[in-house]
Coordinates of C-alpha atoms in Angstrom, one line a residue:
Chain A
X1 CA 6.8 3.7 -13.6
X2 CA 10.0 5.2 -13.9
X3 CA 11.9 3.6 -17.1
X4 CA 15.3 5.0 -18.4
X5 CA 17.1 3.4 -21.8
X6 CA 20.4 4.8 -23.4
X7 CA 21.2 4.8 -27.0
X8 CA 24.4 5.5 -29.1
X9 CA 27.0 4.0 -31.2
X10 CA 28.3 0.6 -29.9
X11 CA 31.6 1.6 -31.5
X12 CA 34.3 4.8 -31.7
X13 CA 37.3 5.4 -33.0
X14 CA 40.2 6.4 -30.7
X15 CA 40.4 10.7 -30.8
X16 CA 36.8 10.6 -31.4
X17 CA 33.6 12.5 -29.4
X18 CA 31.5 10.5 -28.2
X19 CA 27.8 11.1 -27.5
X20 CA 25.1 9.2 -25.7
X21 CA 21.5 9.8 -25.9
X22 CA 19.2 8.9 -22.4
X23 CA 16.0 8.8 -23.3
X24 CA 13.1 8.4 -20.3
X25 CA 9.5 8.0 -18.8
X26 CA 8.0 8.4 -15.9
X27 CA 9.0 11.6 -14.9
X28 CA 10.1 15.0 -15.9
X29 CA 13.2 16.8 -15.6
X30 CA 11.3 19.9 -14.6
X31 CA 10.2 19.0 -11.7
X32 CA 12.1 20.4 -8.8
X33 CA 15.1 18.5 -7.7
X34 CA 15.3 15.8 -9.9
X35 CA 18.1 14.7 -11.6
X36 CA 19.7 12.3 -14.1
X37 CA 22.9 11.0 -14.2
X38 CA 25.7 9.1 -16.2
X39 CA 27.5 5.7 -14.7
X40 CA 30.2 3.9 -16.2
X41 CA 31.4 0.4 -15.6
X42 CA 34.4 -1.1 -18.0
X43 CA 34.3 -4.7 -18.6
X44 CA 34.6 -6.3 -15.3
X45 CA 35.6 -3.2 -13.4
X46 CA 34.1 -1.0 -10.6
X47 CA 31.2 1.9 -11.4
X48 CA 32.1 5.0 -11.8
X49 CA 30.5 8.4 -12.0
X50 CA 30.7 10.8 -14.7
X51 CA 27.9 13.1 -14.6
X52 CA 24.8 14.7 -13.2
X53 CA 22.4 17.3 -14.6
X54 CA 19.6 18.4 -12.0
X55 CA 16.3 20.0 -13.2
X56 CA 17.5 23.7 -12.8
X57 CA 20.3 22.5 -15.0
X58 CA 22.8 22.2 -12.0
X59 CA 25.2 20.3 -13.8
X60 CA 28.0 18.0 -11.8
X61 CA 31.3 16.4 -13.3
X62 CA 33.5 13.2 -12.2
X63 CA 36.8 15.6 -11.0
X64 CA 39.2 13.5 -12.8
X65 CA 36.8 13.8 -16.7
X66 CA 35.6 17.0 -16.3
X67 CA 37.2 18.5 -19.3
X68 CA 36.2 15.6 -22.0
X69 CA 32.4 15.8 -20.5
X70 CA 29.5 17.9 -21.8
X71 CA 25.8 17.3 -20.2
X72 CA 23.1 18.4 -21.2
X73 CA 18.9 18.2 -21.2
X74 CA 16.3 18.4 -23.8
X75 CA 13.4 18.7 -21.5
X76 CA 10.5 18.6 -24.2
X77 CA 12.1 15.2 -25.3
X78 CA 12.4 14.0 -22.0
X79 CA 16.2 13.4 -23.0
X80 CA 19.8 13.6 -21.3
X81 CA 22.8 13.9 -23.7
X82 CA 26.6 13.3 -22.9
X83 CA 29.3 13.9 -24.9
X84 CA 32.9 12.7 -24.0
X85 CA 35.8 14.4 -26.3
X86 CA 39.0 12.3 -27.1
X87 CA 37.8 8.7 -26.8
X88 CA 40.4 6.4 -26.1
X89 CA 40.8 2.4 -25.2
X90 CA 39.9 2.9 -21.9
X91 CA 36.9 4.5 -22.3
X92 CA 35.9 1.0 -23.1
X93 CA 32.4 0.3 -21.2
X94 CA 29.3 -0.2 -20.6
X95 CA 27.6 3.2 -19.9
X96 CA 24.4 4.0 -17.6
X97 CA 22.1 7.0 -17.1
X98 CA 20.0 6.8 -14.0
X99 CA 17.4 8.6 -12.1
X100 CA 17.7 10.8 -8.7
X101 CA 14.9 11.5 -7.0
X102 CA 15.3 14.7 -5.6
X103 CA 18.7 16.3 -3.9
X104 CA 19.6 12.6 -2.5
X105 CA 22.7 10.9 -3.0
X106 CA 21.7 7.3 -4.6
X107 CA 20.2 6.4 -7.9
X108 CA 16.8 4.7 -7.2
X109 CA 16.6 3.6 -10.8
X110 CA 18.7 2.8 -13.6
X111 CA 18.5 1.6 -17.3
X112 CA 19.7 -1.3 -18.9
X113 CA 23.0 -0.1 -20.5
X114 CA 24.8 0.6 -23.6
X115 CA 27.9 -0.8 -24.2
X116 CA 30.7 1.5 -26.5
X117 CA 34.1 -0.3 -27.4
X118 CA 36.8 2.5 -28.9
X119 CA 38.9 0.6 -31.6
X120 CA 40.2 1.6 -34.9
Chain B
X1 CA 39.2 10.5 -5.3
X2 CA 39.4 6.6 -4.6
X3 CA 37.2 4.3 -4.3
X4 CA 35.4 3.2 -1.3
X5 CA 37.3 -0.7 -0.2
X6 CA 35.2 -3.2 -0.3
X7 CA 36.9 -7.4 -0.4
X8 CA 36.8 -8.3 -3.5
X9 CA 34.1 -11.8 -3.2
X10 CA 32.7 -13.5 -0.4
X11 CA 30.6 -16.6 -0.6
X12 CA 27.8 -18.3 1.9
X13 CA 25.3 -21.4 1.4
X14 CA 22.0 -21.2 1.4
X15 CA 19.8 -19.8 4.4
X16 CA 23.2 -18.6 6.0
X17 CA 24.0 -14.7 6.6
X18 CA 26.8 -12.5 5.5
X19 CA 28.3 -9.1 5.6
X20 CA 29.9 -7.1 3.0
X21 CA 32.1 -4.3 4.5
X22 CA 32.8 -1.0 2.8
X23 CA 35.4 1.2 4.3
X24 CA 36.2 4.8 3.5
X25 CA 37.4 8.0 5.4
X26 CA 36.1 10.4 7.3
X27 CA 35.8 12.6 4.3
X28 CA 33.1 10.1 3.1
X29 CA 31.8 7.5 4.8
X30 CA 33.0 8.8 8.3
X31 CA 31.3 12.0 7.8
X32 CA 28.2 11.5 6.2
X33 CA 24.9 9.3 6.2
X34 CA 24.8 9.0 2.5
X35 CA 25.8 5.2 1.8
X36 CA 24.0 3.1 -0.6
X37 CA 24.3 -0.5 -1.7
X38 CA 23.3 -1.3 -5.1
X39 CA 22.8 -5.1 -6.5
X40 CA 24.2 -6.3 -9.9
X41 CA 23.7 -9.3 -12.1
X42 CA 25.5 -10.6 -14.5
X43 CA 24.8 -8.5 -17.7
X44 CA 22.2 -5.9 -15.6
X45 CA 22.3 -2.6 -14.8
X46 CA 22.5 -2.2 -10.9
X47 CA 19.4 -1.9 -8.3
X48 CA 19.7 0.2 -5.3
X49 CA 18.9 -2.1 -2.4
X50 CA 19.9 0.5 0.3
X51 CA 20.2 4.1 0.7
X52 CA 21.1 6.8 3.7
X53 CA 23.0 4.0 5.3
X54 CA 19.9 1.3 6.6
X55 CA 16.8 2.5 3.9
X56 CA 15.4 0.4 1.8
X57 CA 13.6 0.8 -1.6
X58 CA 9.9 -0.3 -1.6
X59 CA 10.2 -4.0 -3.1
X60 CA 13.7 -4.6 -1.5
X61 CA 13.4 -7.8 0.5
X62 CA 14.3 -7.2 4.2
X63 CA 16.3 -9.9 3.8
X64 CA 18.9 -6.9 3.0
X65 CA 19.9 -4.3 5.4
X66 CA 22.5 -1.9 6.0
X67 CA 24.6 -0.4 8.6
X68 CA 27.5 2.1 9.5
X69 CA 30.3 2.2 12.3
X70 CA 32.8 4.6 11.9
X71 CA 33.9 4.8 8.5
X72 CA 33.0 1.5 7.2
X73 CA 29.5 0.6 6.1
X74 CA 28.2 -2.8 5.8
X75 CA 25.5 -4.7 3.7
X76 CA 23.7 -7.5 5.7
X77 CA 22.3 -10.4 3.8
X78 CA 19.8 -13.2 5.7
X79 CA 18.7 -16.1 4.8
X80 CA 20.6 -16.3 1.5
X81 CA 19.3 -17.4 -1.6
X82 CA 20.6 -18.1 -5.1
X83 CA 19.0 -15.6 -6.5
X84 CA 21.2 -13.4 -4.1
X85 CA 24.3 -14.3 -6.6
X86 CA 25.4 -10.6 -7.2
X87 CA 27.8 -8.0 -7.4
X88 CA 27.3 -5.5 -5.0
X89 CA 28.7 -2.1 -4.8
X90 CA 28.7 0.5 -1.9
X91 CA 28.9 4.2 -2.2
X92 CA 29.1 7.6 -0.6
X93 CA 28.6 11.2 -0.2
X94 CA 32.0 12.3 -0.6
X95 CA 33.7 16.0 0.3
X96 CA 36.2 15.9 -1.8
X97 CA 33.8 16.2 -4.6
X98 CA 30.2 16.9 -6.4
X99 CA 29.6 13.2 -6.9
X100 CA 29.3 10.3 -5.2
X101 CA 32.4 7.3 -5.1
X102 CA 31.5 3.8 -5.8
X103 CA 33.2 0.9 -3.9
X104 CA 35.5 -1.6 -6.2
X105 CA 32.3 -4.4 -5.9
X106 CA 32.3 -7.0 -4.1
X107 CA 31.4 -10.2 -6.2
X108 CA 28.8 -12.8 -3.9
X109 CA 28.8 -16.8 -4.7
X110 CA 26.3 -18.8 -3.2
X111 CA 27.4 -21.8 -2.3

């Protein structure tokens, strides 16, 4: 059974780096083609991708974050960390990592969330 | 990039049918077979309920199923049920970048 949880502070300060931690089981990130991404959703607003490591370390970016994101895999942990540089208000959300099973375009499992405010 | 369209609620009663439509552009949805639905309730993270346009996940009633005309893609539910009370979100391949788009959700009431 594929489980994925994230973990990190529940509060920032605007200008500050934020990092997330996703920690799973039921799989390994060495196995060919298998990836793990990072999902956003602000309160009541749409998803929205930020990023995707695959298991050769292929590494994908949402376009319009690129330069605030960092991803990156601790395989012997089984963990997936992101960093986001230069926090602001509207980086207010409730963040997801989830798992893709092989080079396919949809997230067949997710975890639970972890919701980060960004307030002085 | 922007988002895929989807309307913004739609509602049915019990045992009834209904559609959610996602429409994007032929640099997405048009182009590709790579559309997937995903279910959210309140305070959940989100389930994939479809994937390559008409798939479903082991576990996924067939109640739910998916389809794709043109550039719009469209979630089916049958015989509703309360426990249907969503939000669901499409998404697609997309050329214009390395990631996927999400659709703006579409929020389901049942009546």
């Amino acid at each position: 059974q594929i489980t994925l949880k994230e973990s990190g502070p529940t509060l920032v300060k605007p200008t500050e780096t934020l990092t997330l931690t996703c920690t799973f089981s039921g799989f390994s990130l060495s196995t060919s083609g298998v990836g793990v991404g990072w999902i956003r959703q602000p309160p009541g607003k749409a998803l929205e991708w930020l990023a995707l490591i695959y298991s050769d370390a292929d590494k994908r970016y949402s376009p319009s974050l690129k330069s605030r994101l960092t991803i990156n895999r601790d395989t012997s942990k089984n963990q997936v960390v992101l960093t986001m540089t230069n926090m602001g208000p509207v980086d207010t959300a409730t963040y997801y990592c989830a798992h893709r099973r092989g080079y396919y375009y949809y997230l067949d499992v997710w975890g639970k969330g972890t919701t980060v405010t960004v307030s002085s | 990039q922007s988002a895929l369209t989807q309307p913004a609620s739609v509602s049915g009663s019990p045992g009834q049918s209904i559609t959610i439509s996602c429409t994007g552009t032929s640099g997405d949805l048009g182009g590709y077979t790579y559309v997937s639905w995903y279910q959210q309730h309140p305070g959940k993270g989100p389930q994939l309920i479809i994937y390559d346009v008409s798939s479903r996940p082991s576990g996924v009633s067939d109640r739910f199923s998916g389809s794709k005309s043109g550039s719009t893609a469209s979630l089916t539910i049958s015989g509703l049920q309360a426990e249907d009370e969503a939000d669901y979100y499409c998404s697609s391949y997309t050329s214009s970048s390395s990631l996927e788009i999400f659709g703006g959700g579409t929020k389901l009431t049942v009546l």
